[in-house]
Amino acid sequence: MANLKRRSYAGYFTGVLMNCLVGTILGATESALEYVVANLQRPIGGSTYASMRDSGPIRYELGRLKSNLDLLICAAEYNARIVDYAVDQVSAPLSDKDRVEIRARATQVMKGCTEIVQSLLWIYGSSGLDTSCPLEKIWRDVNVGARHGGFSKFIPEEMIGLTLLNADPISLSRMF
């Protein structure tokens, strides 16, 4: 037992931030989807549908959002595997390119979660913005979390462009 190597994520700011915060936002997005699905018996205001469950377009949109969420989860898991591999292979730490790509994928996950929760709020209706509604709290948390400086608009994408052009991403940001 004394020979077992302990994992250390020290020095892996990118991996920890881009995985932990993303994981939290993914979990909140999943909760928002579950909340809306659990409340499908609600009527759709301004329509003749007795409940949201009766609407083909609502069922389609829920299916589309669930599929999108599944893809975002896969992207986050891919990022986590890259970081775990680097931690396990002490001699092969994350390169700047790896870090930039992790940040770019994490940014896409955050943007995707924001879009999913926004769409769920459209499905649920304006009562979802009442401060006593769990969906409002999730919507607010996802939107605030996705605005963390690490996911700044356009910066992760420009950093990918810099690495593709063999330029130094540090010229744009040290947060990767």
PDB file of C-alpha atoms in Angstrom:
ATOM      1  CA  MET A   1       0.000   0.000   0.000  1.00  0.00           C
ATOM      2  CA  ALA A   2       2.854   2.406   0.657  1.00  0.00           C
ATOM      3  CA  ASN A   3       3.880   2.162  -3.018  1.00  0.00           C
ATOM      4  CA  LEU A   4       0.559   3.495  -4.313  1.00  0.00           C
ATOM      5  CA  LYS A   5       0.990   6.826  -6.056  1.00  0.00           C
ATOM      6  CA  ARG A   6      -1.446   9.518  -4.930  1.00  0.00           C
ATOM      7  CA  ARG A   7      -2.999  11.742  -7.537  1.00  0.00           C
ATOM      8  CA  SER A   8      -2.223  15.416  -7.173  1.00  0.00           C
ATOM      9  CA  TYR A   9      -4.025  18.110  -9.082  1.00  0.00           C
ATOM     10  CA  ALA A  10      -1.700  20.814  -7.751  1.00  0.00           C
ATOM     11  CA  GLY A  11      -0.730  23.044 -10.643  1.00  0.00           C
ATOM     12  CA  TYR A  12      -3.762  22.049 -12.687  1.00  0.00           C
ATOM     13  CA  PHE A  13      -5.812  25.233 -12.282  1.00  0.00           C
ATOM     14  CA  THR A  14      -7.255  24.782 -15.756  1.00  0.00           C
ATOM     15  CA  GLY A  15      -8.312  21.233 -15.090  1.00  0.00           C
ATOM     16  CA  VAL A  16      -9.852  21.933 -11.721  1.00  0.00           C
ATOM     17  CA  LEU A  17     -11.642  25.166 -12.667  1.00  0.00           C
ATOM     18  CA  MET A  18     -12.756  24.007 -16.073  1.00  0.00           C
ATOM     19  CA  ASN A  19     -14.029  20.680 -14.714  1.00  0.00           C
ATOM     20  CA  CYS A  20     -15.479  21.597 -11.304  1.00  0.00           C
ATOM     21  CA  LEU A  21     -17.379  24.719 -12.311  1.00  0.00           C
ATOM     22  CA  VAL A  22     -18.517  23.066 -15.538  1.00  0.00           C
ATOM     23  CA  GLY A  23     -19.686  20.013 -13.591  1.00  0.00           C
ATOM     24  CA  THR A  24     -21.725  22.192 -11.262  1.00  0.00           C
ATOM     25  CA  ILE A  25     -23.385  24.009 -14.161  1.00  0.00           C
ATOM     26  CA  LEU A  26     -24.082  20.722 -15.956  1.00  0.00           C
ATOM     27  CA  GLY A  27     -25.717  19.387 -12.792  1.00  0.00           C
ATOM     28  CA  ALA A  28     -27.874  22.493 -12.489  1.00  0.00           C
ATOM     29  CA  THR A  29     -28.888  22.199 -16.152  1.00  0.00           C
ATOM     30  CA  GLU A  30     -29.835  18.566 -15.641  1.00  0.00           C
ATOM     31  CA  SER A  31     -31.922  19.600 -12.616  1.00  0.00           C
ATOM     32  CA  ALA A  32     -33.700  22.249 -14.699  1.00  0.00           C
ATOM     33  CA  LEU A  33     -34.591  19.650 -17.330  1.00  0.00           C
ATOM     34  CA  GLU A  34     -35.849  17.252 -14.656  1.00  0.00           C
ATOM     35  CA  TYR A  35     -37.927  20.018 -13.076  1.00  0.00           C
ATOM     36  CA  VAL A  36     -39.628  20.953 -16.338  1.00  0.00           C
ATOM     37  CA  VAL A  37     -40.283  17.293 -17.223  1.00  0.00           C
ATOM     38  CA  ALA A  38     -41.758  16.686 -13.763  1.00  0.00           C
ATOM     39  CA  ASN A  39     -44.153  19.591 -14.323  1.00  0.00           C
ATOM     40  CA  LEU A  40     -45.417  18.668 -17.792  1.00  0.00           C
ATOM     41  CA  GLN A  41     -48.988  18.463 -16.525  1.00  0.00           C
ATOM     42  CA  ARG A  42     -49.106  22.285 -16.606  1.00  0.00           C
ATOM     43  CA  PRO A  43     -51.212  23.834 -19.356  1.00  0.00           C
ATOM     44  CA  ILE A  44     -49.591  25.910 -22.069  1.00  0.00           C
ATOM     45  CA  GLY A  45     -50.891  29.466 -21.724  1.00  0.00           C
ATOM     46  CA  GLY A  46     -52.661  30.769 -24.831  1.00  0.00           C
ATOM     47  CA  SER A  47     -53.211  27.283 -26.289  1.00  0.00           C
ATOM     48  CA  THR A  48     -55.857  24.578 -26.238  1.00  0.00           C
ATOM     49  CA  TYR A  49     -53.442  21.997 -24.847  1.00  0.00           C
ATOM     50  CA  ALA A  50     -54.580  20.605 -21.510  1.00  0.00           C
ATOM     51  CA  SER A  51     -50.927  20.060 -20.600  1.00  0.00           C
ATOM     52  CA  MET A  52     -47.471  20.530 -22.037  1.00  0.00           C
ATOM     53  CA  ARG A  53     -47.218  16.753 -22.324  1.00  0.00           C
ATOM     54  CA  ASP A  54     -49.836  16.849 -25.123  1.00  0.00           C
ATOM     55  CA  SER A  55     -47.760  19.128 -27.343  1.00  0.00           C
ATOM     56  CA  GLY A  56     -45.630  17.470 -30.013  1.00  0.00           C
ATOM     57  CA  PRO A  57     -43.410  20.556 -30.339  1.00  0.00           C
ATOM     58  CA  ILE A  58     -42.796  20.566 -26.569  1.00  0.00           C
ATOM     59  CA  ARG A  59     -41.896  16.862 -26.640  1.00  0.00           C
ATOM     60  CA  TYR A  60     -39.589  17.510 -29.608  1.00  0.00           C
ATOM     61  CA  GLU A  61     -37.894  20.432 -27.854  1.00  0.00           C
ATOM     62  CA  LEU A  62     -37.379  18.436 -24.667  1.00  0.00           C
ATOM     63  CA  GLY A  63     -35.827  15.619 -26.688  1.00  0.00           C
ATOM     64  CA  ARG A  64     -33.553  18.065 -28.499  1.00  0.00           C
ATOM     65  CA  LEU A  65     -32.473  19.707 -25.244  1.00  0.00           C
ATOM     66  CA  LYS A  66     -31.771  16.325 -23.612  1.00  0.00           C
ATOM     67  CA  SER A  67     -29.645  15.288 -26.600  1.00  0.00           C
ATOM     68  CA  ASN A  68     -27.731  18.577 -26.427  1.00  0.00           C
ATOM     69  CA  LEU A  69     -27.163  18.091 -22.707  1.00  0.00           C
ATOM     70  CA  ASP A  70     -25.828  14.580 -23.336  1.00  0.00           C
ATOM     71  CA  LEU A  71     -23.294  15.983 -25.826  1.00  0.00           C
ATOM     72  CA  LEU A  72     -22.206  18.668 -23.372  1.00  0.00           C
ATOM     73  CA  ILE A  73     -21.695  16.031 -20.680  1.00  0.00           C
ATOM     74  CA  CYS A  74     -19.532  14.029 -23.097  1.00  0.00           C
ATOM     75  CA  ALA A  75     -17.394  17.112 -23.807  1.00  0.00           C
ATOM     76  CA  ALA A  76     -16.921  17.732 -20.083  1.00  0.00           C
ATOM     77  CA  GLU A  77     -16.036  14.078 -19.467  1.00  0.00           C
ATOM     78  CA  TYR A  78     -13.498  14.270 -22.295  1.00  0.00           C
ATOM     79  CA  ASN A  79     -11.883  17.288 -20.627  1.00  0.00           C
ATOM     80  CA  ALA A  80     -11.783  15.443 -17.307  1.00  0.00           C
ATOM     81  CA  ARG A  81     -10.114  12.414 -18.913  1.00  0.00           C
ATOM     82  CA  ILE A  82      -7.407  14.634 -20.430  1.00  0.00           C
ATOM     83  CA  VAL A  83      -6.663  16.211 -17.053  1.00  0.00           C
ATOM     84  CA  ASP A  84      -6.725  12.853 -15.244  1.00  0.00           C
ATOM     85  CA  TYR A  85      -4.334  11.391 -17.809  1.00  0.00           C
ATOM     86  CA  ALA A  86      -1.926  14.306 -17.388  1.00  0.00           C
ATOM     87  CA  VAL A  87      -2.035  13.959 -13.599  1.00  0.00           C
ATOM     88  CA  ASP A  88      -1.374  10.221 -13.854  1.00  0.00           C
ATOM     89  CA  GLN A  89       1.497  10.778 -16.328  1.00  0.00           C
ATOM     90  CA  VAL A  90       3.616  13.130 -14.241  1.00  0.00           C
ATOM     91  CA  SER A  91       6.212  13.226 -17.029  1.00  0.00           C
ATOM     92  CA  ALA A  92       3.610  14.512 -19.539  1.00  0.00           C
ATOM     93  CA  PRO A  93       1.923  17.595 -18.051  1.00  0.00           C
ATOM     94  CA  LEU A  94      -0.738  19.517 -19.927  1.00  0.00           C
ATOM     95  CA  SER A  95       0.664  21.611 -22.730  1.00  0.00           C
ATOM     96  CA  ASP A  96      -0.526  25.163 -23.369  1.00  0.00           C
ATOM     97  CA  LYS A  97      -2.416  23.787 -26.370  1.00  0.00           C
ATOM     98  CA  ASP A  98      -4.142  21.180 -24.169  1.00  0.00           C
ATOM     99  CA  ARG A  99      -5.100  23.850 -21.643  1.00  0.00           C
ATOM    100  CA  VAL A 100      -6.441  26.193 -24.307  1.00  0.00           C
ATOM    101  CA  GLU A 101      -8.500  23.400 -25.877  1.00  0.00           C
ATOM    102  CA  ILE A 102      -9.894  22.378 -22.476  1.00  0.00           C
ATOM    103  CA  ARG A 103     -10.929  25.967 -21.825  1.00  0.00           C
ATOM    104  CA  ALA A 104     -12.544  26.289 -25.249  1.00  0.00           C
ATOM    105  CA  ARG A 105     -14.555  23.070 -24.784  1.00  0.00           C
ATOM    106  CA  ALA A 106     -15.536  24.119 -21.251  1.00  0.00           C
ATOM    107  CA  THR A 107     -16.703  27.460 -22.627  1.00  0.00           C
ATOM    108  CA  GLN A 108     -18.866  25.692 -25.192  1.00  0.00           C
ATOM    109  CA  VAL A 109     -20.353  23.564 -22.412  1.00  0.00           C
ATOM    110  CA  MET A 110     -21.151  26.662 -20.363  1.00  0.00           C
ATOM    111  CA  LYS A 111     -22.745  28.414 -23.344  1.00  0.00           C
ATOM    112  CA  GLY A 112     -24.718  25.275 -24.175  1.00  0.00           C
ATOM    113  CA  CYS A 113     -26.014  24.957 -20.624  1.00  0.00           C
ATOM    114  CA  THR A 114     -27.141  28.580 -20.682  1.00  0.00           C
ATOM    115  CA  GLU A 115     -29.007  27.980 -23.948  1.00  0.00           C
ATOM    116  CA  ILE A 116     -30.651  24.815 -22.632  1.00  0.00           C
ATOM    117  CA  VAL A 117     -31.859  26.457 -19.420  1.00  0.00           C
ATOM    118  CA  GLN A 118     -33.094  29.483 -21.376  1.00  0.00           C
ATOM    119  CA  SER A 119     -35.075  27.161 -23.668  1.00  0.00           C
ATOM    120  CA  LEU A 120     -36.498  25.312 -20.663  1.00  0.00           C
ATOM    121  CA  LEU A 121     -37.643  28.616 -19.238  1.00  0.00           C
ATOM    122  CA  TRP A 122     -39.417  29.388 -22.523  1.00  0.00           C
ATOM    123  CA  ILE A 123     -41.153  26.005 -22.352  1.00  0.00           C
ATOM    124  CA  TYR A 124     -42.128  26.402 -18.697  1.00  0.00           C
ATOM    125  CA  GLY A 125     -43.422  29.936 -19.115  1.00  0.00           C
ATOM    126  CA  SER A 126     -43.058  33.247 -17.349  1.00  0.00           C
ATOM    127  CA  SER A 127     -44.033  31.799 -13.968  1.00  0.00           C
ATOM    128  CA  GLY A 128     -40.628  30.135 -14.090  1.00  0.00           C
ATOM    129  CA  LEU A 129     -39.152  33.566 -13.332  1.00  0.00           C
ATOM    130  CA  ASP A 130     -40.979  33.855 -10.022  1.00  0.00           C
ATOM    131  CA  THR A 131     -38.294  33.958  -7.322  1.00  0.00           C
ATOM    132  CA  SER A 132     -40.014  31.102  -5.462  1.00  0.00           C
ATOM    133  CA  CYS A 133     -39.694  28.804  -8.501  1.00  0.00           C
ATOM    134  CA  PRO A 134     -36.729  26.389  -8.515  1.00  0.00           C
ATOM    135  CA  LEU A 135     -36.328  26.993 -12.249  1.00  0.00           C
ATOM    136  CA  GLU A 136     -35.646  30.707 -11.622  1.00  0.00           C
ATOM    137  CA  LYS A 137     -32.891  29.885  -9.152  1.00  0.00           C
ATOM    138  CA  ILE A 138     -31.299  27.411 -11.560  1.00  0.00           C
ATOM    139  CA  TRP A 139     -31.608  29.886 -14.455  1.00  0.00           C
ATOM    140  CA  ARG A 140     -29.901  32.578 -12.371  1.00  0.00           C
ATOM    141  CA  ASP A 141     -27.116  30.266 -11.142  1.00  0.00           C
ATOM    142  CA  VAL A 142     -26.361  28.910 -14.621  1.00  0.00           C
ATOM    143  CA  ASN A 143     -26.253  32.396 -16.112  1.00  0.00           C
ATOM    144  CA  VAL A 144     -23.969  33.723 -13.379  1.00  0.00           C
ATOM    145  CA  GLY A 145     -21.673  30.668 -13.487  1.00  0.00           C
ATOM    146  CA  ALA A 146     -21.336  30.830 -17.260  1.00  0.00           C
ATOM    147  CA  ARG A 147     -20.124  34.433 -16.968  1.00  0.00           C
ATOM    148  CA  HIS A 148     -17.012  33.522 -14.981  1.00  0.00           C
ATOM    149  CA  GLY A 149     -13.957  35.239 -16.453  1.00  0.00           C
ATOM    150  CA  GLY A 150     -12.562  31.913 -17.615  1.00  0.00           C
ATOM    151  CA  PHE A 151     -15.392  31.650 -20.108  1.00  0.00           C
ATOM    152  CA  SER A 152     -15.202  35.210 -21.451  1.00  0.00           C
ATOM    153  CA  LYS A 153     -16.950  35.757 -24.744  1.00  0.00           C
ATOM    154  CA  PHE A 154     -14.665  35.168 -27.762  1.00  0.00           C
ATOM    155  CA  ILE A 155     -11.428  34.808 -25.752  1.00  0.00           C
ATOM    156  CA  PRO A 156     -11.335  30.972 -25.642  1.00  0.00           C
ATOM    157  CA  GLU A 157     -12.069  30.798 -29.359  1.00  0.00           C
ATOM    158  CA  GLU A 158      -9.389  33.368 -30.173  1.00  0.00           C
ATOM    159  CA  MET A 159      -6.902  31.447 -28.027  1.00  0.00           C
ATOM    160  CA  ILE A 160      -7.613  28.311 -30.085  1.00  0.00           C
ATOM    161  CA  GLY A 161      -6.988  30.378 -33.227  1.00  0.00           C
ATOM    162  CA  LEU A 162      -3.677  31.571 -31.795  1.00  0.00           C
ATOM    163  CA  THR A 163      -2.531  28.016 -31.045  1.00  0.00           C
ATOM    164  CA  LEU A 164      -3.584  26.884 -34.522  1.00  0.00           C
ATOM    165  CA  LEU A 165      -1.354  29.645 -35.898  1.00  0.00           C
ATOM    166  CA  ASN A 166       1.482  28.556 -33.578  1.00  0.00           C
ATOM    167  CA  ALA A 167       1.231  31.830 -31.648  1.00  0.00           C
ATOM    168  CA  ASP A 168       1.513  32.143 -27.880  1.00  0.00           C
ATOM    169  CA  PRO A 169      -1.934  32.142 -26.210  1.00  0.00           C
ATOM    170  CA  ILE A 170      -0.448  33.967 -23.201  1.00  0.00           C
ATOM    171  CA  SER A 171      -0.398  37.096 -25.379  1.00  0.00           C
ATOM    172  CA  LEU A 172      -4.193  37.118 -24.958  1.00  0.00           C
ATOM    173  CA  SER A 173      -4.833  35.546 -21.557  1.00  0.00           C
ATOM    174  CA  ARG A 174      -3.013  33.768 -18.747  1.00  0.00           C
ATOM    175  CA  MET A 175      -6.233  32.045 -17.686  1.00  0.00           C
ATOM    176  CA  PHE A 176      -5.910  28.612 -19.258  1.00  0.00           C
TER     177      PHE A 176
END
